[in-house]
Coordinates of C-alpha atoms in Angstrom, one line a residue:
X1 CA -2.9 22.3 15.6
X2 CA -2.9 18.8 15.6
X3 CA 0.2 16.6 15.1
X4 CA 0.3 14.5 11.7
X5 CA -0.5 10.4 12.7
X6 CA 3.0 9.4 11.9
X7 CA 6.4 9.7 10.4
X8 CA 6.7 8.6 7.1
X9 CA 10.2 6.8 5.8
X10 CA 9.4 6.4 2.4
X11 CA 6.8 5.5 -0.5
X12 CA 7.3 1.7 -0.2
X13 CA 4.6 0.7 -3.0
X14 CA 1.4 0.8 -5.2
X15 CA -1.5 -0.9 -6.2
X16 CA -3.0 -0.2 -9.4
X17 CA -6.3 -1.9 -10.6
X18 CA -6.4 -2.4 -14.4
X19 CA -8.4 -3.4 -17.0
X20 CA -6.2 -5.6 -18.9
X21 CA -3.7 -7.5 -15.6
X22 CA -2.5 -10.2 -18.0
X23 CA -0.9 -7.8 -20.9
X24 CA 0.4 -5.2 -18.0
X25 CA 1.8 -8.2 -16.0
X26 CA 3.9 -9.2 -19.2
X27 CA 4.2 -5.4 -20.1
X28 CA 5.9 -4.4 -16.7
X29 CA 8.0 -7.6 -16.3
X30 CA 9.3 -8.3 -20.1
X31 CA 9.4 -4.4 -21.1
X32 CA 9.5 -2.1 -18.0
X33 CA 11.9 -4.2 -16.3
X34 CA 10.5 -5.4 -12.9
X35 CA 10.1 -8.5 -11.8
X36 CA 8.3 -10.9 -10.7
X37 CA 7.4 -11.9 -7.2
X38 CA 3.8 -14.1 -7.7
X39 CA 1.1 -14.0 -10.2
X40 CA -2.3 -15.3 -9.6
X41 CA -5.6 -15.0 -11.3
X42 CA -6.6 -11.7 -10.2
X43 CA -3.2 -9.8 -10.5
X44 CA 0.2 -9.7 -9.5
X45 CA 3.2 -8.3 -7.3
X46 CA 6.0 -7.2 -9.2
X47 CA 9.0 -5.6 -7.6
X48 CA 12.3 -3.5 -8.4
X49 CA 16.1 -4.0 -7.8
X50 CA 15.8 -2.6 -4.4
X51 CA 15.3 -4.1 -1.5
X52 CA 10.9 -4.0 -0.9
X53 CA 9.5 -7.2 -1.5
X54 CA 7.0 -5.6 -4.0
X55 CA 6.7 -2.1 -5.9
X56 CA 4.1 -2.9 -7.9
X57 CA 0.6 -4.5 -7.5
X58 CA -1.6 -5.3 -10.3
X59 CA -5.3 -5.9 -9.8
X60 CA -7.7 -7.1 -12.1
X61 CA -10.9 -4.6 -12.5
X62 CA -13.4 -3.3 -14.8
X63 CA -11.8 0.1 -14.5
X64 CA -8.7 1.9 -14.2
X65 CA -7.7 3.1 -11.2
X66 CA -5.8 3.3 -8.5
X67 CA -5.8 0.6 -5.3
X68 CA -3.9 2.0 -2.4
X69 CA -0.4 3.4 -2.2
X70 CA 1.7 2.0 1.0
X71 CA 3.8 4.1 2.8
X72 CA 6.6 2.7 4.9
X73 CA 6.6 3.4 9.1
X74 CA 9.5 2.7 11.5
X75 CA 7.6 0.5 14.0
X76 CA 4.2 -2.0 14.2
X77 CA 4.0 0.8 17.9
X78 CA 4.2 3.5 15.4
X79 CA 0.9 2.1 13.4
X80 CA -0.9 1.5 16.8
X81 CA -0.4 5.2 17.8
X82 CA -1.5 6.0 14.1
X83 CA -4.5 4.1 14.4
X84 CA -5.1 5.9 17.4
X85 CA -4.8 9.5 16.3
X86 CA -7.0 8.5 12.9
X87 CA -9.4 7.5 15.1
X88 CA -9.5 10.8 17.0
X89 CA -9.2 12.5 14.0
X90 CA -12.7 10.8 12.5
X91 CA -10.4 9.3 9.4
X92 CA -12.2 6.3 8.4
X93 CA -9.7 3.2 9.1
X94 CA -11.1 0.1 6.6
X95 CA -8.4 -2.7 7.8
X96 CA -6.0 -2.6 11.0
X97 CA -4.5 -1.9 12.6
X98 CA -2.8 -4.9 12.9
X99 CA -0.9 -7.7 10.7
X100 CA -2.0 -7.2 6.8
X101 CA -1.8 -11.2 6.2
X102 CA -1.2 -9.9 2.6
X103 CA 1.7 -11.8 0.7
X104 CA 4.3 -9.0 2.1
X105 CA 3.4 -9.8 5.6
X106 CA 3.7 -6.5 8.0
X107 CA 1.7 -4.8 10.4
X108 CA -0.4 -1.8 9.0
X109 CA -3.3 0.1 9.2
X110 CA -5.3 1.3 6.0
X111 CA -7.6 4.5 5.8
X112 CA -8.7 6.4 3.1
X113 CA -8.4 10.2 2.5
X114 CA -10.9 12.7 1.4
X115 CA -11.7 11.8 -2.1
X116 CA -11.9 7.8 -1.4
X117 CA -7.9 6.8 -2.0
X118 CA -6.6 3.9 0.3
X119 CA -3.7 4.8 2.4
X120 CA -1.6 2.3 4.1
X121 CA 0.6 2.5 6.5
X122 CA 2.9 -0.5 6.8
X123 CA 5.6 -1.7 9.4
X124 CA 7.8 -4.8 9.5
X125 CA 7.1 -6.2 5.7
X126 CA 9.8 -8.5 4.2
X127 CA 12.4 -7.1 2.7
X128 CA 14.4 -8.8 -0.1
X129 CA 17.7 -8.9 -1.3
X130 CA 18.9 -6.0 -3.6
X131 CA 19.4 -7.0 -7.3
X132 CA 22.1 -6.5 -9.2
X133 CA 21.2 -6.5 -13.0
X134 CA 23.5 -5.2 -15.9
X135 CA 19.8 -3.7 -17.6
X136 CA 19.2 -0.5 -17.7
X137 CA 15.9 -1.3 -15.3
X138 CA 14.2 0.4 -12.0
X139 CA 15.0 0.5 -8.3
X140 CA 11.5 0.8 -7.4
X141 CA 8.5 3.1 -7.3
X142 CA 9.8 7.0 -6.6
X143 CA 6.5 8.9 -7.0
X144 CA 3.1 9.2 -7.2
X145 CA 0.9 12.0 -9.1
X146 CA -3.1 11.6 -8.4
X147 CA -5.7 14.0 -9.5
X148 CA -7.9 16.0 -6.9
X149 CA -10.8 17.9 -7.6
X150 CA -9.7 20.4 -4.8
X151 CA -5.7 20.6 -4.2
X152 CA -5.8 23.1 -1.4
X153 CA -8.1 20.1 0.2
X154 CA -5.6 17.5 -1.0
X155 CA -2.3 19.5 0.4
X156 CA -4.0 19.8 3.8
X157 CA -4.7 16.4 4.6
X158 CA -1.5 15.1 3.1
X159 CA 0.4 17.7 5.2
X160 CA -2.0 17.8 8.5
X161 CA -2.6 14.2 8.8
X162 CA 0.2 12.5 7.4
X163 CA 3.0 15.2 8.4
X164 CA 4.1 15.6 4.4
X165 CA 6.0 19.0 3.1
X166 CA 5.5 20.9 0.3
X167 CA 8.7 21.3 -1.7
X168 CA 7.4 23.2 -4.6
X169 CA 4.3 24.5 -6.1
X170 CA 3.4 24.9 -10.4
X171 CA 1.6 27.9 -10.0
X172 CA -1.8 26.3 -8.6
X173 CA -1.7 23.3 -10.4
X174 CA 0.6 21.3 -9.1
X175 CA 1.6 20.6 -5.3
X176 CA 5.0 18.6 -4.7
X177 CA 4.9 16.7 -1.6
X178 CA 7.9 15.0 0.2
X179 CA 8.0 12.9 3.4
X180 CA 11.9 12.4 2.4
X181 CA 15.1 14.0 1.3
X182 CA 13.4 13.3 -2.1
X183 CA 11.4 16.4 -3.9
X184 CA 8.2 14.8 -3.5
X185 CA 6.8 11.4 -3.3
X186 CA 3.1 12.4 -3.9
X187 CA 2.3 15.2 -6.1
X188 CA -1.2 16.6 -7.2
X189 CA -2.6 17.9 -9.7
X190 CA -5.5 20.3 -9.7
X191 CA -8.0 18.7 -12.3
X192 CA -11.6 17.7 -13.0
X193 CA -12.3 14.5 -11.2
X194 CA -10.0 12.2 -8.6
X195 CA -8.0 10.1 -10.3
X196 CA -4.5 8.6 -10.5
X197 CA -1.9 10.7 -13.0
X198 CA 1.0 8.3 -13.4
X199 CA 3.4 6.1 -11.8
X200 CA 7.5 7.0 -11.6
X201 CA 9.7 4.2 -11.5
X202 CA 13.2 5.3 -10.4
X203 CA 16.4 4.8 -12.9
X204 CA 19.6 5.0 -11.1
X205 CA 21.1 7.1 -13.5
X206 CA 20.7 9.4 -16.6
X207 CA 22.7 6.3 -18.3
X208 CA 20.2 3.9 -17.0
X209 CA 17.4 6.4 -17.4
X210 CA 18.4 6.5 -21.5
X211 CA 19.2 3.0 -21.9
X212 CA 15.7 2.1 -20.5
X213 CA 14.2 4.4 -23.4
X214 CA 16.2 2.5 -25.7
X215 CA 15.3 -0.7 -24.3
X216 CA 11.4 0.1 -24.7
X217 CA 12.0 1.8 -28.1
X218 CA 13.3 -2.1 -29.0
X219 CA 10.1 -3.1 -27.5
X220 CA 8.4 -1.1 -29.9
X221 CA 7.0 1.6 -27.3
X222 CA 7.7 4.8 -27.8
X223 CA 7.3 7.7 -25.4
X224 CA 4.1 9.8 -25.1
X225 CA 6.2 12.9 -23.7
X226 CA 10.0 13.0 -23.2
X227 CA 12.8 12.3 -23.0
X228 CA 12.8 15.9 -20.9
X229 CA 14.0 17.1 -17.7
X230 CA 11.9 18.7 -15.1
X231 CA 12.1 22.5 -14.0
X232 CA 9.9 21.3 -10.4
X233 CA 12.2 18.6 -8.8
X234 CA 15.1 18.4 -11.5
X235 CA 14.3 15.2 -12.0
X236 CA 14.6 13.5 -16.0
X237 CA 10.9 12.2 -16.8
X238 CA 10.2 9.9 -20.1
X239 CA 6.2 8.8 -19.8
X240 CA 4.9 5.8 -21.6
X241 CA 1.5 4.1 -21.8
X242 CA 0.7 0.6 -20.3
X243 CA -1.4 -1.8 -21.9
X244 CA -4.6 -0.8 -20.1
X245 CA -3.5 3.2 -21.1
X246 CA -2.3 3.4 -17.4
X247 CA 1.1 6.2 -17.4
X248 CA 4.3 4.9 -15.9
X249 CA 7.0 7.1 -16.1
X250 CA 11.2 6.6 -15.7
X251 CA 12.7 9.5 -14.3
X252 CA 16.2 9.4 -12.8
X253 CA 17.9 12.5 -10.5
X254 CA 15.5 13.7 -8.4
X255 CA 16.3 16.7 -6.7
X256 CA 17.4 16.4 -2.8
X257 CA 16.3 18.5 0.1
X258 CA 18.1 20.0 3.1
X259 CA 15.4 20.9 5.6
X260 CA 17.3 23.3 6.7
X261 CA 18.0 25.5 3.5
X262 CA 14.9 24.6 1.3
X263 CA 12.4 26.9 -0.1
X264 CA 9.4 26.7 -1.3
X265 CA 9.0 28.1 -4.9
X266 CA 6.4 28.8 -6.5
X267 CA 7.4 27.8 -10.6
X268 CA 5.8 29.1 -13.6
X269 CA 3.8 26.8 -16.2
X270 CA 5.9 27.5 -19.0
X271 CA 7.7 24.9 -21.7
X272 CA 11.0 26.2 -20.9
X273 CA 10.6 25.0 -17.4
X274 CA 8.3 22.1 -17.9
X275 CA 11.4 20.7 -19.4
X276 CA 14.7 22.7 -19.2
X277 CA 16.6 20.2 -21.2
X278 CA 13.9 21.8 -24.2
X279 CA 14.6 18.2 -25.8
X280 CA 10.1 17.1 -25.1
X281 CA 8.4 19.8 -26.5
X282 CA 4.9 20.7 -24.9
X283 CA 2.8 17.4 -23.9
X284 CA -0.1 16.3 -26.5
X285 CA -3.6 15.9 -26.0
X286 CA -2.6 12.2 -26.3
X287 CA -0.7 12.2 -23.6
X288 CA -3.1 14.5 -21.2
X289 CA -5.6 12.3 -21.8
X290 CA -3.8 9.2 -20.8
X291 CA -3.0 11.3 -17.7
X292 CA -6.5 12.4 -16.6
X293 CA -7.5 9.0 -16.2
X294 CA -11.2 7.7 -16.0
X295 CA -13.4 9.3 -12.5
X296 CA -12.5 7.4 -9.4
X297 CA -14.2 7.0 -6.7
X298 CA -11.9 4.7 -4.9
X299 CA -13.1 3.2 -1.5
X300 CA -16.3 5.1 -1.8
X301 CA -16.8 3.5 -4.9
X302 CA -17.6 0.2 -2.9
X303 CA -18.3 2.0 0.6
X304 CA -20.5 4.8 0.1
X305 CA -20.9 5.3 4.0
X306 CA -17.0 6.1 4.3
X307 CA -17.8 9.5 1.6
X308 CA -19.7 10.9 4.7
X309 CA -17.2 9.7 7.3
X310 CA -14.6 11.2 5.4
X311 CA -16.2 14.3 5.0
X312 CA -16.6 15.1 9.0

């Protein structure tokens, strides 16, 4: 078998593109809780109290959906070699590798995956200073949850090509992925069309992670599901609704792994461990409809040539 292209560090950042940039931009910075970095006419870059320049980009567009999400990579040789083995591998590479030029700087290489997302990989970005802010606000982006129309598909690439583990299965679902001590950073759910799920923004506490309900609640925004806690990483979840009906979600506590001793598990879709605190009740139609997004067909969308590229 193949080795994956790279090592992963972490989920560094994502781009969403969104119908409505201006009321998101003021959404995520005055209510969420991040802030800002630049705003232009077409979007913006909005980061946490960690230390990535961004977390968050916002892109103008007539539909919902999702831009690219930007892994972290050790080394700008790192992204060469990856280049190299995508390349080999017939993954259809649309910038790099080589420096982005974007407004974090770096050296990457972007690709897209079977059903059209953009990957990047991204080495030497700027980092920023860590915040320190008395709110109840996030450290950054923790996970992501897209929809795939074929999850064994999904899991394959993600593990074969990008060297991801799967930490936990809901029955045949869900996948949980993890490149990380962290449960998973990308998770999938089985569903009709590709699309993106939600967004988690890391709390760095239950405290925090109840304070920054509070804070929204204020706002008047109340959550679409939660506050709960997850059977399938034992991590608290609270989802809310952007402007644009985009799902963000704070969640706090996510489980750790020791390579060593973990198992896989298979988990069973019931309420009781869809939430074991029993405080969210089942989710609403509301709520899984926010969550099923609108059909994307991501880079294909624009490139139709790179469906059949990505196919070989």
């Amino acid at each position: 078998m193949d080795q994956p292209i790279v090592t992963l560090r972490k989920l560094r950042s994502v781009e969403l593109r969104t119908t409505a940039p201006a009321e998101s931009t003021d959404f995520y910075t005055d209510v969420w809780g991040l802030a800002m970095v630049e705003r232009g006419d077409e979007g913006a870059w909005l980061r946490g109290t960690g230390d990535e320049h961004h977390v968050l980009q916002l892109t103008a567009a007539e539909q919902n959906g999702l831009g690219r999400i930007t892994f972290a990579v050790a080394t700008p040789a790192d992204i060469d070699e990856a280049a190299r083995r995508l390349e080999l591998r017939g993954v259809p590479i649309v910038a790099g590798p080589g420096p982005t030029g974007e407004i974090s700087a770096g050296y990457g290489v972007s690709f897209v995956d079977p059903e059209g997302r953009v990957i990047q990989l991204l080495a030497d970005a700027y980092a920023v200073t860590r915040m320190y802010r008395q709110e109840a606000v996030p450290v950054g982006v923790t996970h992501v949850v897209l929809n795939t129309v074929d999850i064994d598909a999904a899991v394959a690439f993600y593990r074969d090509v990008l060297g991801m583990r799967v930490s936990d299965w809901s029955e045949h679902q869900m996948a949980f992925m993890r490149c990380n001590s962290d449960h998973h950073s990308i998770a999938f759910n089985q569903a009709e069309w590709t699309a993106v799920n939600h967004v988690a923004y890391e709390m760095p506490s239950v405290d925090h992670f109840m304070r920054g309900i509070g804070r929204l609640r204020h706002h008047g925004v109340s959550p679409m599901w939660g506050p709960g806690r997850h059977g399938p990483g034992d991590n608290t979840f609270s989802y809310f609704s952007d402007p644009a009906g985009l799902v963000c979600e704070y969640t706090s506590g996510i489980a750790q792994v020791d390579e060593d001793r973990w198992l896989c598990r298979v988990w069973r879709r019931v309420p009781e461990l869809s939430d074991t605190w029993g405080t969210a009740g089942a989710p609403s139609a509301e709520v899984r409809a926010h969550m099923a997004g609108v059909p994307d067909d991501g880079a294909f969308g624009t490139r139709p040539d790179l469906r059949e590229l990505a196919r070989r």
